[in-house]
Tab-separated table of C-alpha atoms in Angstrom:
chain	number	residue	atom	x	y	z
A	25	ALA	CA	112.297	72.340	73.822
A	26	GLN	CA	109.305	73.635	71.959
A	27	SER	CA	109.222	74.838	68.390
A	28	VAL	CA	106.771	75.281	65.578
A	29	THR	CA	107.351	75.118	61.823
A	30	GLN	CA	104.820	76.534	59.436
A	31	LEU	CA	105.658	74.871	56.184
A	32	ASP	CA	104.340	77.566	53.848
A	33	SER	CA	105.038	81.251	54.201
A	34	HIS	CA	102.356	82.079	51.655
A	35	VAL	CA	99.266	80.237	50.399
A	36	SER	CA	96.872	81.364	47.657
A	37	VAL	CA	93.462	79.812	47.093
A	38	SER	CA	90.412	80.717	45.051
A	39	GLU	CA	87.273	81.745	46.841
A	40	GLY	CA	85.112	78.699	47.548
A	41	THR	CA	87.982	76.206	47.425
A	42	PRO	CA	89.499	74.380	50.425
A	43	VAL	CA	92.193	75.895	52.610
A	44	LEU	CA	95.124	73.932	54.075
A	45	LEU	CA	97.720	75.646	56.259
A	46	ARG	CA	100.410	73.301	57.485
A	47	CYS	CA	102.054	73.249	60.894
A	48	ASN	CA	104.540	70.843	62.447
A	49	TYR	CA	105.580	71.087	66.058
A	50	SER	CA	108.334	69.832	68.270
A	51	SER	CA	107.666	69.305	71.940
A	52	SER	CA	109.263	67.223	74.622
A	53	TYR	CA	106.028	66.921	76.532
A	54	SER	CA	102.322	66.963	75.872
A	55	PRO	CA	101.793	70.247	74.163
A	56	SER	CA	98.914	72.621	73.860
A	57	LEU	CA	98.490	73.857	70.313
A	58	PHE	CA	96.682	76.880	68.987
A	59	TRP	CA	95.938	78.624	65.728
A	60	TYR	CA	95.607	82.398	65.663
A	61	VAL	CA	94.673	84.757	62.838
A	62	GLN	CA	95.894	88.323	62.425
A	63	HIS	CA	94.300	90.863	60.139
A	64	PRO	CA	96.307	93.955	59.121
A	65	ASN	CA	97.058	96.327	61.990
A	66	LYS	CA	95.168	94.142	64.413
A	67	GLY	CA	96.052	91.832	67.269
A	68	LEU	CA	95.828	88.075	67.111
A	69	GLN	CA	92.479	86.345	67.339
A	70	LEU	CA	92.163	82.774	68.568
A	71	LEU	CA	90.764	80.399	65.953
A	72	LEU	CA	90.988	77.153	67.879
A	73	LYS	CA	92.978	75.239	70.484
A	74	TYR	CA	94.029	71.664	71.171
A	75	THR	CA	94.554	70.664	74.794
A	76	SER	CA	94.709	66.841	74.798
A	77	ALA	CA	91.006	66.261	74.362
A	78	ALA	CA	89.541	65.367	70.953
A	79	THR	CA	92.163	65.259	68.224
A	80	LEU	CA	89.878	66.989	65.724
A	81	VAL	CA	89.295	70.506	66.921
A	82	LYS	CA	86.648	72.800	65.534
A	83	GLY	CA	87.129	76.517	65.712
A	84	ILE	CA	85.460	79.714	64.665
A	85	ASN	CA	84.540	80.752	61.130
A	86	GLY	CA	84.449	77.166	59.845
A	87	PHE	CA	88.089	76.357	60.578
A	88	GLU	CA	89.225	73.091	62.084
A	89	ALA	CA	92.515	71.369	62.816
A	90	GLU	CA	93.588	67.809	63.473
A	91	PHE	CA	96.232	66.873	66.004
A	92	LYS	CA	98.337	63.980	64.709
A	93	LYS	CA	100.861	62.908	67.286
A	94	SER	CA	102.546	60.350	65.025
A	95	GLU	CA	103.220	63.057	62.451
A	96	THR	CA	103.721	65.876	64.996
A	97	SER	CA	101.368	67.950	62.902
A	98	PHE	CA	98.485	70.313	63.560
A	99	HIS	CA	97.289	71.445	60.141
A	100	LEU	CA	94.519	74.020	59.793
A	101	THR	CA	91.767	73.456	57.242
A	102	LYS	CA	88.582	75.046	55.991
A	103	PRO	CA	86.291	73.479	53.369
A	104	SER	CA	85.520	76.675	51.491
A	105	ALA	CA	87.575	79.887	51.547
A	106	HIS	CA	85.911	83.256	51.905
A	107	MET	CA	87.386	86.601	50.945
A	108	SER	CA	87.374	87.623	54.598
A	109	ASP	CA	89.752	84.743	55.411
A	110	ALA	CA	92.646	86.617	53.810
A	111	ALA	CA	95.039	87.263	56.705
A	112	GLU	CA	98.174	86.020	58.477
A	113	TYR	CA	97.839	82.747	60.377
A	114	PHE	CA	100.046	81.642	63.245
A	115	CYS	CA	100.479	78.195	64.719
A	116	VAL	CA	101.476	78.247	68.391
A	117	VAL	CA	102.738	75.631	70.843
A	118	SER	CA	103.010	75.848	74.593
A	119	ALA	CA	103.686	73.413	77.387
A	120	LEU	CA	103.443	73.519	81.142
A	121	SER	CA	106.940	72.059	81.352
A	122	THR	CA	108.576	75.078	79.752
A	123	GLY	CA	107.047	77.849	81.791
A	124	ASN	CA	103.961	78.095	79.674
A	125	GLN	CA	105.579	80.348	77.130
A	126	PHE	CA	103.940	80.589	73.761
A	127	TYR	CA	106.172	79.652	70.825
A	128	PHE	CA	104.946	81.113	67.558
A	129	GLY	CA	105.484	79.887	64.047
A	130	THR	CA	106.681	82.384	61.465
A	131	GLY	CA	103.201	82.725	60.039
A	132	THR	CA	101.435	81.859	56.802
A	133	SER	CA	99.942	84.617	54.700
A	134	LEU	CA	96.686	83.490	53.104
A	135	THR	CA	95.501	85.176	49.913
A	136	VAL	CA	91.994	84.485	48.644
A	137	ILE	CA	91.464	85.097	44.944
A	138	PRO	CA	87.965	86.153	43.872
B	23	LYS	CA	83.117	91.546	78.260
B	24	ALA	CA	85.702	94.109	77.202
B	25	GLY	CA	88.769	92.763	75.444
B	26	VAL	CA	92.409	93.561	75.994
B	27	THR	CA	93.025	97.280	75.621
B	28	GLN	CA	96.384	98.718	74.653
B	29	THR	CA	97.260	102.390	74.669
B	30	PRO	CA	98.387	104.275	72.768
B	31	ARG	CA	97.743	102.658	69.370
B	32	TYR	CA	100.510	104.596	67.649
B	33	LEU	CA	103.645	106.243	68.960
B	34	ILE	CA	106.546	108.045	67.337
B	35	LYS	CA	109.775	108.558	69.251
B	36	THR	CA	113.372	109.420	68.478
B	37	ARG	CA	116.506	107.474	69.278
B	38	GLY	CA	117.623	107.711	72.872
B	39	GLN	CA	114.201	108.496	74.275
B	40	GLN	CA	112.197	106.177	76.456
B	41	VAL	CA	108.612	105.015	76.110
B	42	THR	CA	105.917	103.452	78.264
B	43	LEU	CA	103.140	101.310	76.816
B	44	SER	CA	100.023	100.318	78.689
B	45	CYS	CA	97.865	97.202	78.671
B	46	SER	CA	94.555	96.554	80.417
B	47	PRO	CA	93.701	92.832	80.457
B	48	ILE	CA	90.320	91.197	80.268
B	49	SER	CA	88.546	91.420	83.599
B	50	GLY	CA	89.508	88.459	85.782
B	51	HIS	CA	92.697	87.690	83.882
B	52	ARG	CA	95.783	87.782	86.053
B	53	SER	CA	98.473	86.966	83.510
B	54	VAL	CA	99.742	89.546	81.058
B	55	SER	CA	102.330	88.769	78.397
B	56	TRP	CA	104.139	91.132	76.043
B	57	TYR	CA	105.370	90.394	72.536
B	58	GLN	CA	107.343	92.272	69.918
B	59	GLN	CA	106.343	91.742	66.307
B	60	THR	CA	108.586	92.785	63.415
B	61	PRO	CA	108.648	91.711	59.757
B	62	GLY	CA	112.129	90.263	60.118
B	63	GLN	CA	111.916	88.496	63.476
B	64	GLY	CA	108.217	87.691	63.663
B	65	LEU	CA	106.589	87.399	67.076
B	66	GLN	CA	109.015	87.331	69.956
B	67	PHE	CA	108.136	86.879	73.612
B	68	LEU	CA	109.277	89.677	75.913
B	69	PHE	CA	107.966	88.743	79.345
B	70	GLU	CA	104.967	87.590	81.321
B	71	TYR	CA	103.586	88.963	84.566
B	72	PHE	CA	101.310	87.202	86.983
B	73	SER	CA	100.083	88.676	90.258
B	74	GLU	CA	102.499	91.603	89.983
B	75	THR	CA	105.525	89.321	89.549
B	76	GLN	CA	107.513	88.620	86.432
B	77	ARG	CA	107.066	84.909	85.891
B	78	ASN	CA	108.729	84.397	82.499
B	79	LYS	CA	111.215	86.367	80.481
B	80	GLY	CA	112.369	86.220	76.889
B	81	ASN	CA	115.775	87.097	75.453
B	82	PHE	CA	115.615	90.854	75.313
B	83	PRO	CA	118.113	93.350	76.748
B	84	GLY	CA	117.535	95.048	80.054
B	85	ARG	CA	116.323	98.187	78.260
B	86	PHE	CA	113.011	96.378	78.050
B	87	SER	CA	111.209	96.189	81.367
B	88	GLY	CA	107.706	95.865	82.650
B	89	ARG	CA	105.530	95.827	85.674
B	90	GLN	CA	102.071	94.786	86.714
B	91	PHE	CA	99.762	96.515	89.102
B	92	SER	CA	97.392	95.041	91.669
B	93	ASN	CA	94.480	95.405	89.243
B	94	SER	CA	96.459	93.303	86.699
B	95	ARG	CA	97.041	96.219	84.378
B	96	SER	CA	100.539	96.159	82.980
B	97	GLU	CA	103.027	98.604	81.578
B	98	MET	CA	106.053	98.010	79.438
B	99	ASN	CA	108.955	100.424	79.338
B	100	VAL	CA	111.718	100.680	76.783
B	101	SER	CA	114.634	102.977	77.569
B	102	THR	CA	117.314	104.391	75.276
B	103	LEU	CA	115.310	103.637	72.176
B	104	GLU	CA	117.081	102.294	69.102
B	105	LEU	CA	115.939	102.233	65.488
B	106	GLY	CA	115.543	98.458	65.744
B	107	ASP	CA	112.909	98.858	68.433
B	108	SER	CA	110.412	99.947	65.802
B	109	ALA	CA	107.747	97.270	65.960
B	110	LEU	CA	104.211	96.339	66.835
B	111	TYR	CA	104.069	95.575	70.555
B	112	LEU	CA	101.312	93.185	71.500
B	113	CYS	CA	99.906	92.482	74.906
B	114	ALA	CA	97.980	89.317	75.725
B	115	SER	CA	96.090	88.252	78.808
B	116	SER	CA	94.933	84.939	80.193
B	117	LEU	CA	93.667	83.519	83.454
B	118	GLY	CA	97.204	82.371	84.207
B	119	THR	CA	96.333	79.883	86.926
B	120	GLY	CA	96.283	76.096	87.059
B	121	GLY	CA	96.853	74.598	83.636
B	122	PHE	CA	98.091	77.819	82.165
B	123	GLY	CA	99.616	76.053	79.221
B	124	ASN	CA	96.139	74.994	78.193
B	125	GLN	CA	94.711	78.436	78.255
B	126	PRO	CA	94.613	80.597	75.177
B	127	GLN	CA	95.930	84.098	75.329
B	128	HIS	CA	93.723	86.980	74.281
B	129	PHE	CA	95.498	89.720	72.394
B	130	GLY	CA	95.031	93.436	72.158
B	131	ASP	CA	95.384	95.318	68.876
B	132	GLY	CA	98.880	96.432	69.777
B	133	THR	CA	100.879	99.628	69.948
B	134	ARG	CA	102.800	100.485	66.813
B	135	LEU	CA	106.047	102.151	67.856
B	136	SER	CA	108.108	103.993	65.268
B	137	ILE	CA	111.602	105.244	66.068
B	138	LEU	CA	112.990	108.097	63.990
């Protein structure tokens, strides 16, 4: 079975400081992992994906995530927050073994304080 | 390349009515998935279509149905609307072939459905 746990429902950071959004996953098989961002009244935009290649994945807008199998984690980071980063972030897991369905975390709302 | 297009963007219906939502995927994408997003339940998977066939289905009642046309465009229908069906309905497309689990889904901006 696949599942995703986003450990923080809300994170606040000051502009220019680092961002850390935490995600733990559960998967019986080799998973694919994704991070998506959603701005108000918009669809989800792909930030980055992990598909069993390099464990450190770089995405758009300066975001990156590290796949740690031993910790079953896929945390999203950014060195310096920008006001435009304020949004809802979703961690997603999928696996070929379970019909390729996407399993979404409950989301983390990121607030950036000027 | 045009993104995923969903129409209409906003819809208001009353209980008991039915509604049809439309989704045009990215050109070349053959898989279309539908999701319901609500503040209480988050993002929930409805179903996925590939080459005009429903390939995956979530845990929603039979009032929720869909179909896919030969050009990969998809429609979702909800009959006998209930207040709890008020939500943002998102459509996502992907290539859908081969290592589908490795492929990201590309989302539209959604249809916001309000039931009065």
